[in-house]
């Protein structure tokens, strides 16, 4: 029997789900939800964003960042945004097992024509298989060859979150709980925004 992802009751509205989230509001940060197609980034961001944007202090973004150089540069752009504001980059690497991922990718809900974003979503399992088989999710802890690298440990908080057995609501709660503890970790020396760009 194939994987059946956790589902919310069809009678529960998105507004009710947003109101039901109990996690605290995160402090100022750049919150990056990173993951491959079909892991639930967009759904999670819809549940998380009302909580965050309430005070306008969290910058929320979703991405598919892999170890290839072009997406590595995108990661450093997110890090730069956080650095110039003196706030942490809270990166959540979202993933699930292949069976769950394929089920979510090919679900009727994802392919439904009444979804405004349907044209931008990958729903082809063959294309998904190539991506999943040929690319590795970006792990910033393995990067070490960029001018910003000496600042990464001071500004990055990374959560690797397996959502295979989690509903979207449970995942959103975990994301908010992690982000709410976000602080700028300072090493021996604290760098100001001006110092960061000297020689970069």
PDB file of C-alpha atoms in Angstrom:
ATOM      1  CA  UNK A   1       0.000   0.000   0.000  1.00  0.00           C
ATOM      2  CA  UNK A   2       1.350   3.445  -0.970  1.00  0.00           C
ATOM      3  CA  UNK A   3       2.071   6.323   1.342  1.00  0.00           C
ATOM      4  CA  UNK A   4      -0.938   8.342   2.416  1.00  0.00           C
ATOM      5  CA  UNK A   5       0.072  11.818   3.584  1.00  0.00           C
ATOM      6  CA  UNK A   6      -1.620  13.234   6.683  1.00  0.00           C
ATOM      7  CA  UNK A   7      -4.604  15.298   5.648  1.00  0.00           C
ATOM      8  CA  UNK A   8      -6.637  17.930   7.380  1.00  0.00           C
ATOM      9  CA  UNK A   9     -10.389  17.700   7.516  1.00  0.00           C
ATOM     10  CA  UNK A  10     -11.961  19.100   4.327  1.00  0.00           C
ATOM     11  CA  UNK A  11     -14.344  21.081   6.542  1.00  0.00           C
ATOM     12  CA  UNK A  12     -11.505  23.016   8.148  1.00  0.00           C
ATOM     13  CA  UNK A  13     -10.860  26.319   6.387  1.00  0.00           C
ATOM     14  CA  UNK A  14      -7.422  27.813   5.911  1.00  0.00           C
ATOM     15  CA  UNK A  15      -8.499  30.754   8.076  1.00  0.00           C
ATOM     16  CA  UNK A  16      -9.366  28.346  10.907  1.00  0.00           C
ATOM     17  CA  UNK A  17      -6.003  26.623  10.534  1.00  0.00           C
ATOM     18  CA  UNK A  18      -4.142  29.930  10.703  1.00  0.00           C
ATOM     19  CA  UNK A  19      -6.030  30.896  13.838  1.00  0.00           C
ATOM     20  CA  UNK A  20      -5.321  27.498  15.421  1.00  0.00           C
ATOM     21  CA  UNK A  21      -1.532  27.775  15.204  1.00  0.00           C
ATOM     22  CA  UNK A  22      -0.288  28.131  18.755  1.00  0.00           C
ATOM     23  CA  UNK A  23       3.412  28.746  18.194  1.00  0.00           C
ATOM     24  CA  UNK A  24       4.715  32.162  19.267  1.00  0.00           C
ATOM     25  CA  UNK A  25       5.555  34.910  16.820  1.00  0.00           C
ATOM     26  CA  UNK A  26       9.212  34.806  15.794  1.00  0.00           C
ATOM     27  CA  UNK A  27      11.495  37.789  16.397  1.00  0.00           C
ATOM     28  CA  UNK A  28      12.956  39.667  13.413  1.00  0.00           C
ATOM     29  CA  UNK A  29      14.609  37.254  10.988  1.00  0.00           C
ATOM     30  CA  UNK A  30      14.796  36.127   7.394  1.00  0.00           C
ATOM     31  CA  UNK A  31      12.843  32.862   7.291  1.00  0.00           C
ATOM     32  CA  UNK A  32      13.758  30.677   4.323  1.00  0.00           C
ATOM     33  CA  UNK A  33      11.736  27.537   3.603  1.00  0.00           C
ATOM     34  CA  UNK A  34      13.944  25.426   1.348  1.00  0.00           C
ATOM     35  CA  UNK A  35      12.973  22.182  -0.348  1.00  0.00           C
ATOM     36  CA  UNK A  36      12.362  20.371  -3.586  1.00  0.00           C
ATOM     37  CA  UNK A  37       9.102  20.289  -5.543  1.00  0.00           C
ATOM     38  CA  UNK A  38       6.135  18.835  -3.678  1.00  0.00           C
ATOM     39  CA  UNK A  39       7.485  18.901  -0.131  1.00  0.00           C
ATOM     40  CA  UNK A  40       4.934  21.517   0.972  1.00  0.00           C
ATOM     41  CA  UNK A  41       6.814  24.843   0.996  1.00  0.00           C
ATOM     42  CA  UNK A  42       3.970  26.913  -0.436  1.00  0.00           C
ATOM     43  CA  UNK A  43       1.310  25.341   1.783  1.00  0.00           C
ATOM     44  CA  UNK A  44       3.457  25.831   4.879  1.00  0.00           C
ATOM     45  CA  UNK A  45       4.253  29.431   3.945  1.00  0.00           C
ATOM     46  CA  UNK A  46       0.530  30.203   3.673  1.00  0.00           C
ATOM     47  CA  UNK A  47      -0.015  28.913   7.204  1.00  0.00           C
ATOM     48  CA  UNK A  48       3.033  30.632   8.658  1.00  0.00           C
ATOM     49  CA  UNK A  49       2.871  34.027   6.940  1.00  0.00           C
ATOM     50  CA  UNK A  50      -0.128  35.569   8.761  1.00  0.00           C
ATOM     51  CA  UNK A  51       1.653  34.959  12.065  1.00  0.00           C
ATOM     52  CA  UNK A  52       4.865  36.517  10.869  1.00  0.00           C
ATOM     53  CA  UNK A  53       3.690  39.422   8.818  1.00  0.00           C
ATOM     54  CA  UNK A  54       1.441  40.622  11.629  1.00  0.00           C
ATOM     55  CA  UNK A  55       4.232  42.844  12.919  1.00  0.00           C
ATOM     56  CA  UNK A  56       6.146  43.102   9.662  1.00  0.00           C
ATOM     57  CA  UNK A  57       9.368  41.896  11.242  1.00  0.00           C
ATOM     58  CA  UNK A  58       9.960  38.624   9.391  1.00  0.00           C
ATOM     59  CA  UNK A  59      11.013  38.302   5.766  1.00  0.00           C
ATOM     60  CA  UNK A  60       9.540  35.042   4.431  1.00  0.00           C
ATOM     61  CA  UNK A  61      10.711  33.301   1.281  1.00  0.00           C
ATOM     62  CA  UNK A  62      10.596  29.845  -0.296  1.00  0.00           C
ATOM     63  CA  UNK A  63      13.263  28.318  -2.522  1.00  0.00           C
ATOM     64  CA  UNK A  64      14.660  25.149  -4.081  1.00  0.00           C
ATOM     65  CA  UNK A  65      18.347  25.478  -3.254  1.00  0.00           C
ATOM     66  CA  UNK A  66      20.685  22.663  -4.210  1.00  0.00           C
ATOM     67  CA  UNK A  67      24.444  22.173  -4.085  1.00  0.00           C
ATOM     68  CA  UNK A  68      24.942  23.519  -7.615  1.00  0.00           C
ATOM     69  CA  UNK A  69      26.759  26.836  -7.769  1.00  0.00           C
ATOM     70  CA  UNK A  70      23.885  28.912  -9.145  1.00  0.00           C
ATOM     71  CA  UNK A  71      21.643  28.142  -6.172  1.00  0.00           C
ATOM     72  CA  UNK A  72      24.545  28.422  -3.742  1.00  0.00           C
ATOM     73  CA  UNK A  73      24.828  32.056  -4.817  1.00  0.00           C
ATOM     74  CA  UNK A  74      21.123  32.503  -4.081  1.00  0.00           C
ATOM     75  CA  UNK A  75      21.747  31.258  -0.539  1.00  0.00           C
ATOM     76  CA  UNK A  76      24.400  33.923  -0.044  1.00  0.00           C
ATOM     77  CA  UNK A  77      21.939  36.559  -1.256  1.00  0.00           C
ATOM     78  CA  UNK A  78      19.549  35.521   1.527  1.00  0.00           C
ATOM     79  CA  UNK A  79      22.450  35.619   3.986  1.00  0.00           C
ATOM     80  CA  UNK A  80      23.364  39.112   2.791  1.00  0.00           C
ATOM     81  CA  UNK A  81      19.789  40.318   3.369  1.00  0.00           C
ATOM     82  CA  UNK A  82      19.988  39.068   6.948  1.00  0.00           C
ATOM     83  CA  UNK A  83      23.483  40.438   7.554  1.00  0.00           C
ATOM     84  CA  UNK A  84      22.745  44.016   6.513  1.00  0.00           C
ATOM     85  CA  UNK A  85      19.772  44.042   8.882  1.00  0.00           C
ATOM     86  CA  UNK A  86      21.652  42.454  11.752  1.00  0.00           C
ATOM     87  CA  UNK A  87      19.109  39.632  12.020  1.00  0.00           C
ATOM     88  CA  UNK A  88      19.477  35.854  11.669  1.00  0.00           C
ATOM     89  CA  UNK A  89      18.774  33.815   8.564  1.00  0.00           C
ATOM     90  CA  UNK A  90      16.526  31.006   9.786  1.00  0.00           C
ATOM     91  CA  UNK A  91      16.720  28.314   7.116  1.00  0.00           C
ATOM     92  CA  UNK A  92      14.416  25.311   7.252  1.00  0.00           C
ATOM     93  CA  UNK A  93      15.423  22.478   4.920  1.00  0.00           C
ATOM     94  CA  UNK A  94      12.131  20.670   4.333  1.00  0.00           C
ATOM     95  CA  UNK A  95      12.196  17.128   2.978  1.00  0.00           C
ATOM     96  CA  UNK A  96      10.213  13.891   3.013  1.00  0.00           C
ATOM     97  CA  UNK A  97      10.737  10.348   1.776  1.00  0.00           C
ATOM     98  CA  UNK A  98      10.302   9.557  -1.916  1.00  0.00           C
ATOM     99  CA  UNK A  99       6.920   7.875  -1.539  1.00  0.00           C
ATOM    100  CA  UNK A 100       5.434  10.783   0.398  1.00  0.00           C
ATOM    101  CA  UNK A 101       7.023  13.309  -1.944  1.00  0.00           C
ATOM    102  CA  UNK A 102       5.577  11.657  -5.049  1.00  0.00           C
ATOM    103  CA  UNK A 103       2.132  11.361  -3.447  1.00  0.00           C
ATOM    104  CA  UNK A 104       2.116  15.070  -2.618  1.00  0.00           C
ATOM    105  CA  UNK A 105       3.490  16.049  -6.015  1.00  0.00           C
ATOM    106  CA  UNK A 106       0.797  14.155  -7.910  1.00  0.00           C
ATOM    107  CA  UNK A 107      -2.104  14.850  -5.537  1.00  0.00           C
ATOM    108  CA  UNK A 108      -5.393  16.107  -6.948  1.00  0.00           C
ATOM    109  CA  UNK A 109      -5.143  19.148  -4.691  1.00  0.00           C
ATOM    110  CA  UNK A 110      -1.806  20.158  -6.220  1.00  0.00           C
ATOM    111  CA  UNK A 111      -3.033  19.589  -9.777  1.00  0.00           C
ATOM    112  CA  UNK A 112      -6.416  21.223  -9.231  1.00  0.00           C
ATOM    113  CA  UNK A 113      -7.202  23.869 -11.820  1.00  0.00           C
ATOM    114  CA  UNK A 114      -8.878  26.117  -9.277  1.00  0.00           C
ATOM    115  CA  UNK A 115      -5.519  26.836  -7.629  1.00  0.00           C
ATOM    116  CA  UNK A 116      -4.066  30.138  -8.764  1.00  0.00           C
ATOM    117  CA  UNK A 117      -0.517  28.829  -8.648  1.00  0.00           C
ATOM    118  CA  UNK A 118      -1.122  25.587 -10.571  1.00  0.00           C
ATOM    119  CA  UNK A 119       0.837  26.739 -13.649  1.00  0.00           C
ATOM    120  CA  UNK A 120       4.025  27.250 -11.669  1.00  0.00           C
ATOM    121  CA  UNK A 121       3.968  23.938  -9.805  1.00  0.00           C
ATOM    122  CA  UNK A 122       5.786  20.849 -11.010  1.00  0.00           C
ATOM    123  CA  UNK A 123       3.364  17.923 -11.211  1.00  0.00           C
ATOM    124  CA  UNK A 124       5.230  15.670 -13.675  1.00  0.00           C
ATOM    125  CA  UNK A 125       6.578  12.658 -11.732  1.00  0.00           C
ATOM    126  CA  UNK A 126       9.249  11.965 -14.381  1.00  0.00           C
ATOM    127  CA  UNK A 127      10.700  15.470 -14.108  1.00  0.00           C
ATOM    128  CA  UNK A 128      10.477  15.247 -10.324  1.00  0.00           C
ATOM    129  CA  UNK A 129      12.350  11.923 -10.408  1.00  0.00           C
ATOM    130  CA  UNK A 130      15.221  13.495 -12.361  1.00  0.00           C
ATOM    131  CA  UNK A 131      15.471  16.381  -9.907  1.00  0.00           C
ATOM    132  CA  UNK A 132      15.299  14.161  -6.851  1.00  0.00           C
ATOM    133  CA  UNK A 133      17.832  11.721  -8.280  1.00  0.00           C
ATOM    134  CA  UNK A 134      20.367  14.241  -9.569  1.00  0.00           C
ATOM    135  CA  UNK A 135      20.360  17.072  -7.054  1.00  0.00           C
ATOM    136  CA  UNK A 136      21.213  17.320  -3.367  1.00  0.00           C
ATOM    137  CA  UNK A 137      19.496  19.767  -1.030  1.00  0.00           C
ATOM    138  CA  UNK A 138      21.815  22.606  -0.077  1.00  0.00           C
ATOM    139  CA  UNK A 139      23.452  22.238   3.328  1.00  0.00           C
ATOM    140  CA  UNK A 140      25.044  25.598   4.213  1.00  0.00           C
ATOM    141  CA  UNK A 141      27.249  23.880   6.797  1.00  0.00           C
ATOM    142  CA  UNK A 142      29.219  22.341   3.926  1.00  0.00           C
ATOM    143  CA  UNK A 143      29.996  25.670   2.236  1.00  0.00           C
ATOM    144  CA  UNK A 144      33.371  27.285   2.800  1.00  0.00           C
ATOM    145  CA  UNK A 145      34.543  29.102  -0.310  1.00  0.00           C
ATOM    146  CA  UNK A 146      32.613  32.384  -0.343  1.00  0.00           C
ATOM    147  CA  UNK A 147      33.684  35.808   0.997  1.00  0.00           C
ATOM    148  CA  UNK A 148      30.645  35.856   3.314  1.00  0.00           C
ATOM    149  CA  UNK A 149      31.538  32.485   4.784  1.00  0.00           C
ATOM    150  CA  UNK A 150      33.260  33.885   7.867  1.00  0.00           C
ATOM    151  CA  UNK A 151      29.943  35.493   8.862  1.00  0.00           C
ATOM    152  CA  UNK A 152      27.724  32.471   8.243  1.00  0.00           C
ATOM    153  CA  UNK A 153      28.052  30.957  11.702  1.00  0.00           C
ATOM    154  CA  UNK A 154      27.108  34.260  13.272  1.00  0.00           C
ATOM    155  CA  UNK A 155      23.869  34.634  11.333  1.00  0.00           C
ATOM    156  CA  UNK A 156      22.587  31.224  10.260  1.00  0.00           C
ATOM    157  CA  UNK A 157      20.236  28.908  12.108  1.00  0.00           C
ATOM    158  CA  UNK A 158      19.463  25.695  10.206  1.00  0.00           C
ATOM    159  CA  UNK A 159      16.669  23.203  10.840  1.00  0.00           C
ATOM    160  CA  UNK A 160      16.459  19.967   8.846  1.00  0.00           C
ATOM    161  CA  UNK A 161      12.807  18.975   9.010  1.00  0.00           C
ATOM    162  CA  UNK A 162      11.505  15.593   7.815  1.00  0.00           C
ATOM    163  CA  UNK A 163       7.797  16.112   7.086  1.00  0.00           C
ATOM    164  CA  UNK A 164       7.035  12.557   5.926  1.00  0.00           C
ATOM    165  CA  UNK A 165       4.646  11.916   8.810  1.00  0.00           C
ATOM    166  CA  UNK A 166       3.675  15.532   9.504  1.00  0.00           C
ATOM    167  CA  UNK A 167       0.628  17.429   8.330  1.00  0.00           C
ATOM    168  CA  UNK A 168       1.078  20.935   6.933  1.00  0.00           C
ATOM    169  CA  UNK A 169      -0.252  22.360  10.196  1.00  0.00           C
ATOM    170  CA  UNK A 170       2.185  20.329  12.309  1.00  0.00           C
ATOM    171  CA  UNK A 171       5.043  21.410  10.068  1.00  0.00           C
ATOM    172  CA  UNK A 172       4.028  25.076  10.316  1.00  0.00           C
ATOM    173  CA  UNK A 173       4.004  24.778  14.116  1.00  0.00           C
ATOM    174  CA  UNK A 174       7.512  23.312  14.130  1.00  0.00           C
ATOM    175  CA  UNK A 175       8.776  26.033  11.795  1.00  0.00           C
ATOM    176  CA  UNK A 176       7.347  28.779  14.008  1.00  0.00           C
ATOM    177  CA  UNK A 177       8.664  27.160  17.179  1.00  0.00           C
ATOM    178  CA  UNK A 178      12.153  26.986  15.700  1.00  0.00           C
ATOM    179  CA  UNK A 179      12.030  30.522  14.302  1.00  0.00           C
ATOM    180  CA  UNK A 180      10.746  31.944  17.585  1.00  0.00           C
ATOM    181  CA  UNK A 181      14.043  30.997  19.210  1.00  0.00           C
ATOM    182  CA  UNK A 182      16.032  32.816  16.519  1.00  0.00           C
ATOM    183  CA  UNK A 183      18.945  34.879  17.798  1.00  0.00           C
ATOM    184  CA  UNK A 184      22.114  36.149  16.209  1.00  0.00           C
ATOM    185  CA  UNK A 185      24.819  33.801  17.422  1.00  0.00           C
ATOM    186  CA  UNK A 186      27.944  35.851  17.981  1.00  0.00           C
ATOM    187  CA  UNK A 187      31.377  34.312  17.860  1.00  0.00           C
ATOM    188  CA  UNK A 188      34.448  35.881  19.457  1.00  0.00           C
ATOM    189  CA  UNK A 189      34.112  39.000  17.342  1.00  0.00           C
ATOM    190  CA  UNK A 190      30.912  40.764  16.338  1.00  0.00           C
ATOM    191  CA  UNK A 191      30.978  42.286  12.873  1.00  0.00           C
ATOM    192  CA  UNK A 192      28.960  45.369  12.031  1.00  0.00           C
ATOM    193  CA  UNK A 193      27.281  45.617   8.633  1.00  0.00           C
ATOM    194  CA  UNK A 194      30.001  48.039   7.468  1.00  0.00           C
ATOM    195  CA  UNK A 195      32.805  45.686   8.507  1.00  0.00           C
ATOM    196  CA  UNK A 196      31.156  42.800   6.660  1.00  0.00           C
ATOM    197  CA  UNK A 197      31.603  44.489   3.310  1.00  0.00           C
ATOM    198  CA  UNK A 198      35.240  45.474   3.706  1.00  0.00           C
ATOM    199  CA  UNK A 199      37.158  43.406   1.202  1.00  0.00           C
ATOM    200  CA  UNK A 200      34.046  41.570  -0.055  1.00  0.00           C
TER     201      UNK A 200
END
